[in-house]
PDB file of C-alpha atoms in Angstrom:
ATOM      1  CA  UNK A   1       0.000   0.000   0.000  1.00  0.00           C
ATOM      2  CA  UNK A   2       1.377   3.398  -0.945  1.00  0.00           C
ATOM      3  CA  UNK A   3       1.522   6.058   1.724  1.00  0.00           C
ATOM      4  CA  UNK A   4      -0.356   9.279   0.938  1.00  0.00           C
ATOM      5  CA  UNK A   5       2.231  11.737   2.210  1.00  0.00           C
ATOM      6  CA  UNK A   6       4.486  12.888  -0.637  1.00  0.00           C
ATOM      7  CA  UNK A   7       6.699  15.847  -1.603  1.00  0.00           C
ATOM      8  CA  UNK A   8       5.019  18.811  -3.314  1.00  0.00           C
ATOM      9  CA  UNK A   9       7.521  19.210  -6.153  1.00  0.00           C
ATOM     10  CA  UNK A  10       6.339  17.178  -9.154  1.00  0.00           C
ATOM     11  CA  UNK A  11       9.692  15.602 -10.020  1.00  0.00           C
ATOM     12  CA  UNK A  12      10.452  14.636  -6.437  1.00  0.00           C
ATOM     13  CA  UNK A  13       6.876  13.406  -6.032  1.00  0.00           C
ATOM     14  CA  UNK A  14       7.184  11.192  -9.113  1.00  0.00           C
ATOM     15  CA  UNK A  15      10.523   9.815  -7.941  1.00  0.00           C
ATOM     16  CA  UNK A  16       9.123   9.095  -4.495  1.00  0.00           C
ATOM     17  CA  UNK A  17       6.049   7.351  -5.893  1.00  0.00           C
ATOM     18  CA  UNK A  18       8.110   5.127  -8.175  1.00  0.00           C
ATOM     19  CA  UNK A  19      10.543   4.192  -5.411  1.00  0.00           C
ATOM     20  CA  UNK A  20       7.704   3.445  -3.003  1.00  0.00           C
ATOM     21  CA  UNK A  21       5.883   1.367  -5.605  1.00  0.00           C
ATOM     22  CA  UNK A  22       9.066  -0.494  -6.511  1.00  0.00           C
ATOM     23  CA  UNK A  23       9.364  -1.667  -2.913  1.00  0.00           C
ATOM     24  CA  UNK A  24       5.733  -2.818  -2.907  1.00  0.00           C
ATOM     25  CA  UNK A  25       6.378  -5.033  -5.931  1.00  0.00           C
ATOM     26  CA  UNK A  26       9.239  -6.950  -4.395  1.00  0.00           C
ATOM     27  CA  UNK A  27      12.463  -4.993  -5.017  1.00  0.00           C
ATOM     28  CA  UNK A  28      14.584  -4.575  -1.903  1.00  0.00           C
ATOM     29  CA  UNK A  29      15.794  -1.086  -2.783  1.00  0.00           C
ATOM     30  CA  UNK A  30      15.707   1.192  -5.744  1.00  0.00           C
ATOM     31  CA  UNK A  31      17.741   4.356  -6.191  1.00  0.00           C
ATOM     32  CA  UNK A  32      16.864   6.971  -8.771  1.00  0.00           C
ATOM     33  CA  UNK A  33      19.071   9.466 -10.525  1.00  0.00           C
ATOM     34  CA  UNK A  34      17.389  12.876 -10.539  1.00  0.00           C
ATOM     35  CA  UNK A  35      17.739  14.679 -13.868  1.00  0.00           C
ATOM     36  CA  UNK A  36      15.967  17.857 -12.710  1.00  0.00           C
ATOM     37  CA  UNK A  37      17.002  20.786 -10.545  1.00  0.00           C
ATOM     38  CA  UNK A  38      19.266  23.816 -10.756  1.00  0.00           C
ATOM     39  CA  UNK A  39      22.463  21.975  -9.919  1.00  0.00           C
ATOM     40  CA  UNK A  40      21.987  18.710 -11.738  1.00  0.00           C
ATOM     41  CA  UNK A  41      19.406  19.217 -14.499  1.00  0.00           C
ATOM     42  CA  UNK A  42      22.157  18.901 -17.131  1.00  0.00           C
ATOM     43  CA  UNK A  43      23.934  15.909 -15.549  1.00  0.00           C
ATOM     44  CA  UNK A  44      21.476  13.037 -15.076  1.00  0.00           C
ATOM     45  CA  UNK A  45      23.982  10.311 -15.964  1.00  0.00           C
ATOM     46  CA  UNK A  46      26.666  11.598 -13.616  1.00  0.00           C
ATOM     47  CA  UNK A  47      24.076  12.203 -10.903  1.00  0.00           C
ATOM     48  CA  UNK A  48      22.845   8.637 -11.209  1.00  0.00           C
ATOM     49  CA  UNK A  49      26.225   6.896 -10.987  1.00  0.00           C
ATOM     50  CA  UNK A  50      25.954   6.486  -7.220  1.00  0.00           C
ATOM     51  CA  UNK A  51      22.411   5.119  -7.208  1.00  0.00           C
ATOM     52  CA  UNK A  52      21.402   1.535  -7.786  1.00  0.00           C
ATOM     53  CA  UNK A  53      18.577  -0.925  -7.328  1.00  0.00           C
ATOM     54  CA  UNK A  54      18.606  -4.534  -6.171  1.00  0.00           C
ATOM     55  CA  UNK A  55      19.878  -5.596  -9.608  1.00  0.00           C
ATOM     56  CA  UNK A  56      22.689  -3.016  -9.493  1.00  0.00           C
ATOM     57  CA  UNK A  57      21.227  -1.030 -12.388  1.00  0.00           C
ATOM     58  CA  UNK A  58      20.655   2.698 -12.242  1.00  0.00           C
ATOM     59  CA  UNK A  59      17.175   4.005 -12.972  1.00  0.00           C
ATOM     60  CA  UNK A  60      16.818   7.529 -14.329  1.00  0.00           C
ATOM     61  CA  UNK A  61      13.654   9.552 -13.894  1.00  0.00           C
ATOM     62  CA  UNK A  62      13.391  11.558 -17.119  1.00  0.00           C
ATOM     63  CA  UNK A  63      11.037  14.571 -17.204  1.00  0.00           C
ATOM     64  CA  UNK A  64      10.109  16.432 -20.366  1.00  0.00           C
ATOM     65  CA  UNK A  65      12.542  19.209 -19.409  1.00  0.00           C
ATOM     66  CA  UNK A  66      15.498  16.845 -19.877  1.00  0.00           C
ATOM     67  CA  UNK A  67      14.527  16.366 -23.530  1.00  0.00           C
ATOM     68  CA  UNK A  68      14.072  20.123 -23.933  1.00  0.00           C
ATOM     69  CA  UNK A  69      17.510  20.799 -22.457  1.00  0.00           C
ATOM     70  CA  UNK A  70      19.011  18.289 -24.899  1.00  0.00           C
ATOM     71  CA  UNK A  71      17.657  20.459 -27.712  1.00  0.00           C
ATOM     72  CA  UNK A  72      18.684  23.744 -26.096  1.00  0.00           C
ATOM     73  CA  UNK A  73      22.204  23.007 -24.907  1.00  0.00           C
ATOM     74  CA  UNK A  74      25.053  21.875 -27.119  1.00  0.00           C
ATOM     75  CA  UNK A  75      27.557  21.471 -24.258  1.00  0.00           C
ATOM     76  CA  UNK A  76      25.880  18.600 -22.421  1.00  0.00           C
ATOM     77  CA  UNK A  77      28.231  15.807 -21.307  1.00  0.00           C
ATOM     78  CA  UNK A  78      25.805  13.170 -22.603  1.00  0.00           C
ATOM     79  CA  UNK A  79      23.527  12.385 -25.536  1.00  0.00           C
ATOM     80  CA  UNK A  80      20.035  11.504 -24.365  1.00  0.00           C
ATOM     81  CA  UNK A  81      19.399   9.199 -27.318  1.00  0.00           C
ATOM     82  CA  UNK A  82      22.841   7.550 -27.416  1.00  0.00           C
ATOM     83  CA  UNK A  83      23.689   7.187 -23.719  1.00  0.00           C
ATOM     84  CA  UNK A  84      20.255   6.303 -22.301  1.00  0.00           C
ATOM     85  CA  UNK A  85      17.975   3.316 -22.932  1.00  0.00           C
ATOM     86  CA  UNK A  86      14.246   3.892 -22.446  1.00  0.00           C
ATOM     87  CA  UNK A  87      12.181   1.713 -20.109  1.00  0.00           C
ATOM     88  CA  UNK A  88       8.693   3.248 -20.078  1.00  0.00           C
ATOM     89  CA  UNK A  89       6.733   6.444 -19.862  1.00  0.00           C
ATOM     90  CA  UNK A  90       5.197   6.875 -16.398  1.00  0.00           C
ATOM     91  CA  UNK A  91       2.726   9.762 -16.515  1.00  0.00           C
ATOM     92  CA  UNK A  92       1.496  12.689 -18.556  1.00  0.00           C
ATOM     93  CA  UNK A  93      -0.305  15.895 -17.651  1.00  0.00           C
ATOM     94  CA  UNK A  94      -1.205  19.193 -19.343  1.00  0.00           C
ATOM     95  CA  UNK A  95      -0.504  22.771 -18.453  1.00  0.00           C
ATOM     96  CA  UNK A  96      -3.340  25.168 -17.690  1.00  0.00           C
ATOM     97  CA  UNK A  97      -3.453  28.537 -19.445  1.00  0.00           C
ATOM     98  CA  UNK A  98      -4.493  31.024 -16.767  1.00  0.00           C
ATOM     99  CA  UNK A  99      -4.792  34.804 -16.617  1.00  0.00           C
ATOM    100  CA  UNK A 100      -4.902  37.343 -13.813  1.00  0.00           C
ATOM    101  CA  UNK A 101      -8.499  38.478 -13.140  1.00  0.00           C
ATOM    102  CA  UNK A 102      -7.643  42.002 -14.330  1.00  0.00           C
ATOM    103  CA  UNK A 103      -7.089  40.686 -17.868  1.00  0.00           C
ATOM    104  CA  UNK A 104     -10.310  41.368 -19.843  1.00  0.00           C
ATOM    105  CA  UNK A 105     -10.500  37.917 -21.414  1.00  0.00           C
ATOM    106  CA  UNK A 106     -13.007  35.243 -20.447  1.00  0.00           C
ATOM    107  CA  UNK A 107     -11.875  32.731 -23.041  1.00  0.00           C
ATOM    108  CA  UNK A 108      -8.946  31.983 -25.334  1.00  0.00           C
ATOM    109  CA  UNK A 109     -10.376  33.793 -28.350  1.00  0.00           C
ATOM    110  CA  UNK A 110     -10.758  36.995 -26.316  1.00  0.00           C
ATOM    111  CA  UNK A 111      -7.202  36.591 -24.981  1.00  0.00           C
ATOM    112  CA  UNK A 112      -5.835  36.224 -28.510  1.00  0.00           C
ATOM    113  CA  UNK A 113      -7.654  39.348 -29.687  1.00  0.00           C
ATOM    114  CA  UNK A 114      -6.427  41.258 -26.623  1.00  0.00           C
ATOM    115  CA  UNK A 115      -2.825  40.091 -27.175  1.00  0.00           C
ATOM    116  CA  UNK A 116      -2.904  40.909 -30.887  1.00  0.00           C
ATOM    117  CA  UNK A 117      -4.192  44.387 -30.106  1.00  0.00           C
ATOM    118  CA  UNK A 118      -1.108  45.137 -27.973  1.00  0.00           C
ATOM    119  CA  UNK A 119       1.792  42.892 -29.051  1.00  0.00           C
ATOM    120  CA  UNK A 120       4.606  42.580 -26.537  1.00  0.00           C
ATOM    121  CA  UNK A 121       2.555  44.031 -23.682  1.00  0.00           C
ATOM    122  CA  UNK A 122       1.442  40.774 -22.066  1.00  0.00           C
ATOM    123  CA  UNK A 123       3.920  38.640 -20.120  1.00  0.00           C
ATOM    124  CA  UNK A 124       3.996  35.029 -18.957  1.00  0.00           C
ATOM    125  CA  UNK A 125       6.397  33.350 -16.551  1.00  0.00           C
ATOM    126  CA  UNK A 126       8.222  30.041 -16.353  1.00  0.00           C
ATOM    127  CA  UNK A 127      10.782  28.242 -14.144  1.00  0.00           C
ATOM    128  CA  UNK A 128      13.510  29.286 -16.578  1.00  0.00           C
ATOM    129  CA  UNK A 129      14.698  29.501 -20.169  1.00  0.00           C
ATOM    130  CA  UNK A 130      14.136  26.206 -21.947  1.00  0.00           C
ATOM    131  CA  UNK A 131      11.681  24.845 -19.392  1.00  0.00           C
ATOM    132  CA  UNK A 132       8.582  23.048 -20.643  1.00  0.00           C
ATOM    133  CA  UNK A 133       6.516  26.010 -19.372  1.00  0.00           C
ATOM    134  CA  UNK A 134       8.618  28.261 -21.609  1.00  0.00           C
ATOM    135  CA  UNK A 135       8.162  26.049 -24.656  1.00  0.00           C
ATOM    136  CA  UNK A 136       4.410  25.724 -24.299  1.00  0.00           C
ATOM    137  CA  UNK A 137       4.236  29.527 -24.088  1.00  0.00           C
ATOM    138  CA  UNK A 138       6.198  29.893 -27.306  1.00  0.00           C
ATOM    139  CA  UNK A 139       4.071  27.219 -28.967  1.00  0.00           C
ATOM    140  CA  UNK A 140       0.996  29.236 -28.001  1.00  0.00           C
ATOM    141  CA  UNK A 141       2.584  32.413 -29.411  1.00  0.00           C
ATOM    142  CA  UNK A 142       3.270  30.635 -32.689  1.00  0.00           C
ATOM    143  CA  UNK A 143      -0.108  28.938 -33.050  1.00  0.00           C
ATOM    144  CA  UNK A 144      -2.146  31.974 -31.945  1.00  0.00           C
ATOM    145  CA  UNK A 145      -0.029  34.465 -33.914  1.00  0.00           C
ATOM    146  CA  UNK A 146       0.562  36.633 -30.850  1.00  0.00           C
ATOM    147  CA  UNK A 147       3.614  38.025 -29.086  1.00  0.00           C
ATOM    148  CA  UNK A 148       3.607  37.557 -25.330  1.00  0.00           C
ATOM    149  CA  UNK A 149       6.871  38.132 -23.459  1.00  0.00           C
ATOM    150  CA  UNK A 150       8.590  35.370 -21.522  1.00  0.00           C
ATOM    151  CA  UNK A 151       9.812  36.193 -17.982  1.00  0.00           C
ATOM    152  CA  UNK A 152      12.026  33.522 -16.345  1.00  0.00           C
ATOM    153  CA  UNK A 153      11.808  32.860 -12.602  1.00  0.00           C
ATOM    154  CA  UNK A 154      13.762  30.638 -10.224  1.00  0.00           C
ATOM    155  CA  UNK A 155      10.901  28.158 -10.027  1.00  0.00           C
ATOM    156  CA  UNK A 156       7.369  27.400 -11.173  1.00  0.00           C
ATOM    157  CA  UNK A 157       5.905  28.477  -7.816  1.00  0.00           C
ATOM    158  CA  UNK A 158       7.444  31.945  -8.236  1.00  0.00           C
ATOM    159  CA  UNK A 159       5.916  32.284 -11.712  1.00  0.00           C
ATOM    160  CA  UNK A 160       2.505  31.173 -10.410  1.00  0.00           C
ATOM    161  CA  UNK A 161       2.673  33.693  -7.573  1.00  0.00           C
ATOM    162  CA  UNK A 162       3.671  36.482  -9.991  1.00  0.00           C
ATOM    163  CA  UNK A 163       0.575  35.782 -12.087  1.00  0.00           C
ATOM    164  CA  UNK A 164      -1.705  35.601  -9.047  1.00  0.00           C
ATOM    165  CA  UNK A 165      -0.335  38.921  -7.756  1.00  0.00           C
ATOM    166  CA  UNK A 166      -0.776  40.682 -11.110  1.00  0.00           C
ATOM    167  CA  UNK A 167       2.916  41.055 -11.867  1.00  0.00           C
ATOM    168  CA  UNK A 168       2.288  38.873 -14.933  1.00  0.00           C
ATOM    169  CA  UNK A 169      -0.842  38.779 -17.059  1.00  0.00           C
ATOM    170  CA  UNK A 170      -0.849  35.049 -17.859  1.00  0.00           C
ATOM    171  CA  UNK A 171       0.987  31.806 -17.322  1.00  0.00           C
ATOM    172  CA  UNK A 172       0.978  28.141 -18.233  1.00  0.00           C
ATOM    173  CA  UNK A 173       0.814  26.536 -14.819  1.00  0.00           C
ATOM    174  CA  UNK A 174       0.751  22.942 -13.711  1.00  0.00           C
ATOM    175  CA  UNK A 175      -2.658  21.896 -12.356  1.00  0.00           C
ATOM    176  CA  UNK A 176      -1.234  21.226  -8.897  1.00  0.00           C
ATOM    177  CA  UNK A 177       0.683  24.511  -8.837  1.00  0.00           C
ATOM    178  CA  UNK A 178      -2.246  26.606  -9.998  1.00  0.00           C
ATOM    179  CA  UNK A 179      -5.054  24.952  -8.046  1.00  0.00           C
ATOM    180  CA  UNK A 180      -4.596  26.888  -4.752  1.00  0.00           C
ATOM    181  CA  UNK A 181      -4.809  30.189  -6.665  1.00  0.00           C
ATOM    182  CA  UNK A 182      -7.730  28.953  -8.778  1.00  0.00           C
ATOM    183  CA  UNK A 183      -9.702  27.990  -5.689  1.00  0.00           C
ATOM    184  CA  UNK A 184      -9.239  31.479  -4.230  1.00  0.00           C
ATOM    185  CA  UNK A 185     -10.116  33.227  -7.488  1.00  0.00           C
ATOM    186  CA  UNK A 186      -6.687  34.819  -7.859  1.00  0.00           C
ATOM    187  CA  UNK A 187      -6.244  33.452 -11.393  1.00  0.00           C
ATOM    188  CA  UNK A 188      -8.772  32.520 -14.085  1.00  0.00           C
ATOM    189  CA  UNK A 189      -8.414  29.305 -16.105  1.00  0.00           C
ATOM    190  CA  UNK A 190      -9.006  29.593 -19.836  1.00  0.00           C
ATOM    191  CA  UNK A 191      -7.867  26.263 -21.276  1.00  0.00           C
ATOM    192  CA  UNK A 192      -5.726  23.165 -20.818  1.00  0.00           C
ATOM    193  CA  UNK A 193      -2.975  22.380 -23.297  1.00  0.00           C
ATOM    194  CA  UNK A 194      -3.723  18.672 -23.813  1.00  0.00           C
ATOM    195  CA  UNK A 195      -5.924  17.173 -26.518  1.00  0.00           C
ATOM    196  CA  UNK A 196      -8.510  16.083 -23.937  1.00  0.00           C
ATOM    197  CA  UNK A 197      -9.967  17.809 -20.892  1.00  0.00           C
ATOM    198  CA  UNK A 198      -8.432  17.299 -17.465  1.00  0.00           C
ATOM    199  CA  UNK A 199     -10.412  15.274 -14.933  1.00  0.00           C
ATOM    200  CA  UNK A 200      -9.242  17.634 -12.181  1.00  0.00           C
ATOM    201  CA  UNK A 201     -10.747  20.638 -14.063  1.00  0.00           C
ATOM    202  CA  UNK A 202     -13.522  19.127 -16.202  1.00  0.00           C
ATOM    203  CA  UNK A 203     -15.210  22.443 -17.018  1.00  0.00           C
ATOM    204  CA  UNK A 204     -12.056  23.970 -18.512  1.00  0.00           C
ATOM    205  CA  UNK A 205     -11.895  23.473 -22.306  1.00  0.00           C
ATOM    206  CA  UNK A 206      -8.855  22.434 -24.292  1.00  0.00           C
ATOM    207  CA  UNK A 207      -6.983  24.848 -26.548  1.00  0.00           C
ATOM    208  CA  UNK A 208      -8.115  22.653 -29.424  1.00  0.00           C
ATOM    209  CA  UNK A 209     -11.741  23.342 -28.461  1.00  0.00           C
ATOM    210  CA  UNK A 210     -10.919  27.023 -28.004  1.00  0.00           C
ATOM    211  CA  UNK A 211      -9.895  27.789 -31.573  1.00  0.00           C
ATOM    212  CA  UNK A 212      -6.394  26.328 -31.901  1.00  0.00           C
ATOM    213  CA  UNK A 213      -7.016  23.022 -33.744  1.00  0.00           C
ATOM    214  CA  UNK A 214      -4.617  20.208 -32.964  1.00  0.00           C
ATOM    215  CA  UNK A 215      -2.937  21.973 -30.037  1.00  0.00           C
ATOM    216  CA  UNK A 216      -1.599  19.225 -27.783  1.00  0.00           C
ATOM    217  CA  UNK A 217       1.305  19.748 -25.396  1.00  0.00           C
ATOM    218  CA  UNK A 218       1.731  17.998 -22.058  1.00  0.00           C
ATOM    219  CA  UNK A 219       4.434  17.477 -19.488  1.00  0.00           C
ATOM    220  CA  UNK A 220       5.535  13.885 -19.033  1.00  0.00           C
ATOM    221  CA  UNK A 221       7.794  11.660 -16.974  1.00  0.00           C
ATOM    222  CA  UNK A 222       9.459   8.402 -17.874  1.00  0.00           C
ATOM    223  CA  UNK A 223      12.044   5.932 -16.640  1.00  0.00           C
ATOM    224  CA  UNK A 224      15.262   5.035 -18.424  1.00  0.00           C
ATOM    225  CA  UNK A 225      18.523   3.241 -17.729  1.00  0.00           C
ATOM    226  CA  UNK A 226      22.061   3.889 -18.964  1.00  0.00           C
ATOM    227  CA  UNK A 227      22.774   2.424 -22.392  1.00  0.00           C
ATOM    228  CA  UNK A 228      24.160  -1.100 -22.270  1.00  0.00           C
ATOM    229  CA  UNK A 229      21.668  -2.574 -19.814  1.00  0.00           C
ATOM    230  CA  UNK A 230      20.570  -5.957 -21.261  1.00  0.00           C
ATOM    231  CA  UNK A 231      17.245  -6.025 -23.105  1.00  0.00           C
ATOM    232  CA  UNK A 232      15.805  -8.717 -20.851  1.00  0.00           C
ATOM    233  CA  UNK A 233      16.459  -6.536 -17.799  1.00  0.00           C
ATOM    234  CA  UNK A 234      14.785  -3.562 -19.515  1.00  0.00           C
ATOM    235  CA  UNK A 235      11.708  -5.686 -20.242  1.00  0.00           C
ATOM    236  CA  UNK A 236      11.614  -6.894 -16.643  1.00  0.00           C
ATOM    237  CA  UNK A 237      11.735  -3.293 -15.449  1.00  0.00           C
ATOM    238  CA  UNK A 238       9.093  -2.306 -18.008  1.00  0.00           C
ATOM    239  CA  UNK A 239       6.698  -4.964 -16.702  1.00  0.00           C
ATOM    240  CA  UNK A 240       7.239  -3.815 -13.113  1.00  0.00           C
ATOM    241  CA  UNK A 241       6.678  -0.162 -14.042  1.00  0.00           C
ATOM    242  CA  UNK A 242       3.325  -0.998 -15.636  1.00  0.00           C
ATOM    243  CA  UNK A 243       2.195  -2.819 -12.495  1.00  0.00           C
ATOM    244  CA  UNK A 244       3.270   0.037 -10.246  1.00  0.00           C
ATOM    245  CA  UNK A 245       1.853   2.927 -12.270  1.00  0.00           C
ATOM    246  CA  UNK A 246      -1.577   1.365 -12.780  1.00  0.00           C
ATOM    247  CA  UNK A 247      -2.287   0.576  -9.140  1.00  0.00           C
ATOM    248  CA  UNK A 248      -5.388   2.404  -7.800  1.00  0.00           C
ATOM    249  CA  UNK A 249      -3.222   4.201  -5.237  1.00  0.00           C
ATOM    250  CA  UNK A 250      -0.821   5.545  -7.848  1.00  0.00           C
ATOM    251  CA  UNK A 251      -3.648   6.600 -10.161  1.00  0.00           C
ATOM    252  CA  UNK A 252      -5.415   8.482  -7.369  1.00  0.00           C
ATOM    253  CA  UNK A 253      -2.296  10.387  -6.333  1.00  0.00           C
ATOM    254  CA  UNK A 254      -1.348  11.223  -9.922  1.00  0.00           C
ATOM    255  CA  UNK A 255      -4.873  12.441 -10.721  1.00  0.00           C
ATOM    256  CA  UNK A 256      -4.811  14.795  -7.743  1.00  0.00           C
ATOM    257  CA  UNK A 257      -1.638  16.341  -9.186  1.00  0.00           C
ATOM    258  CA  UNK A 258      -3.165  16.738 -12.649  1.00  0.00           C
ATOM    259  CA  UNK A 259      -1.400  13.721 -14.164  1.00  0.00           C
ATOM    260  CA  UNK A 260      -2.681  10.539 -15.769  1.00  0.00           C
ATOM    261  CA  UNK A 261      -0.880   7.189 -15.523  1.00  0.00           C
ATOM    262  CA  UNK A 262       0.627   6.530 -18.942  1.00  0.00           C
ATOM    263  CA  UNK A 263       2.951   3.618 -19.602  1.00  0.00           C
ATOM    264  CA  UNK A 264       4.509   2.452 -22.850  1.00  0.00           C
ATOM    265  CA  UNK A 265       6.895   0.033 -24.468  1.00  0.00           C
ATOM    266  CA  UNK A 266      10.592   1.002 -24.376  1.00  0.00           C
ATOM    267  CA  UNK A 267      10.400   1.782 -28.101  1.00  0.00           C
ATOM    268  CA  UNK A 268       7.373   4.053 -27.663  1.00  0.00           C
ATOM    269  CA  UNK A 269       9.052   6.052 -24.910  1.00  0.00           C
ATOM    270  CA  UNK A 270      12.237   6.394 -26.978  1.00  0.00           C
ATOM    271  CA  UNK A 271      10.128   7.703 -29.868  1.00  0.00           C
ATOM    272  CA  UNK A 272       8.427  10.205 -27.517  1.00  0.00           C
ATOM    273  CA  UNK A 273      11.829  11.525 -26.401  1.00  0.00           C
ATOM    274  CA  UNK A 274      12.940  11.912 -30.037  1.00  0.00           C
ATOM    275  CA  UNK A 275       9.745  13.764 -30.986  1.00  0.00           C
ATOM    276  CA  UNK A 276      10.118  16.069 -28.001  1.00  0.00           C
ATOM    277  CA  UNK A 277      13.708  16.928 -28.925  1.00  0.00           C
ATOM    278  CA  UNK A 278      12.666  17.610 -32.534  1.00  0.00           C
ATOM    279  CA  UNK A 279       9.739  19.823 -31.531  1.00  0.00           C
ATOM    280  CA  UNK A 280      11.813  21.652 -28.927  1.00  0.00           C
ATOM    281  CA  UNK A 281      14.561  22.301 -31.486  1.00  0.00           C
ATOM    282  CA  UNK A 282      12.057  23.981 -33.827  1.00  0.00           C
ATOM    283  CA  UNK A 283      10.521  26.111 -31.059  1.00  0.00           C
ATOM    284  CA  UNK A 284      13.935  27.111 -29.713  1.00  0.00           C
ATOM    285  CA  UNK A 285      15.007  28.314 -33.159  1.00  0.00           C
ATOM    286  CA  UNK A 286      11.672  30.087 -33.711  1.00  0.00           C
ATOM    287  CA  UNK A 287      11.853  31.929 -30.386  1.00  0.00           C
ATOM    288  CA  UNK A 288      15.604  32.549 -30.510  1.00  0.00           C
ATOM    289  CA  UNK A 289      16.156  30.942 -27.111  1.00  0.00           C
ATOM    290  CA  UNK A 290      19.664  30.945 -25.659  1.00  0.00           C
ATOM    291  CA  UNK A 291      20.824  28.633 -22.868  1.00  0.00           C
ATOM    292  CA  UNK A 292      21.603  30.353 -19.587  1.00  0.00           C
TER     293      UNK A 292
END
């Protein structure tokens, strides 16, 4: 049985859930390399060298931001496609496009008109240059033919607070990060960025429904191992991941954070990583992003 207490940060929460679930399904111990965070977001392989599970294989928790950074930075000490072998996707969840209540837009179409009327006057925040929040904002700019200005912060919580306080006009928040402000009416939800509505916010339409056909962008997490791990071990890990992620306890906790359990074959997750790097490369070039 999974305990209900868990860290608030999404990456640490996901890592904790996987480790807890791994124990439930018979592994004595499982260590995870963390590929996120200010100090180690660019060094997941090095970070993971001192972690191991009962089979003495490192498991890497790979968030979408790791794929984005692979597209943004040319000085990384690893190649995400060459040096890492995929195991399975774990979960997926959309961002929520929200605005400060002072913004005179009750839906996405009104926001687009308002932004087009004053290009460069509206700002959105993110946890930093090249974050998934940044890319979904630039994807929105491109698809909606608007120019909103990106403002980087030290973390997603800071960007959410800046929108709720009126320092920013809009943001693409995670459901869990934005929910406390939504419940108090400090931000207004306009749409979710996935192709389908979010069970946590069923009344909020998708961007596809709101006039941007085909818009589909979600954060995701997956598990990988360093290249060279035998295929039979990868398949054993893949089978265990599917059991863990689809337990009722895991599903309930993920849903409360705005995520859906989503597993895959190793090949499907590898293809997802490749597509994300390709899409990020195009958006980075379009927006003229520079690594910090």
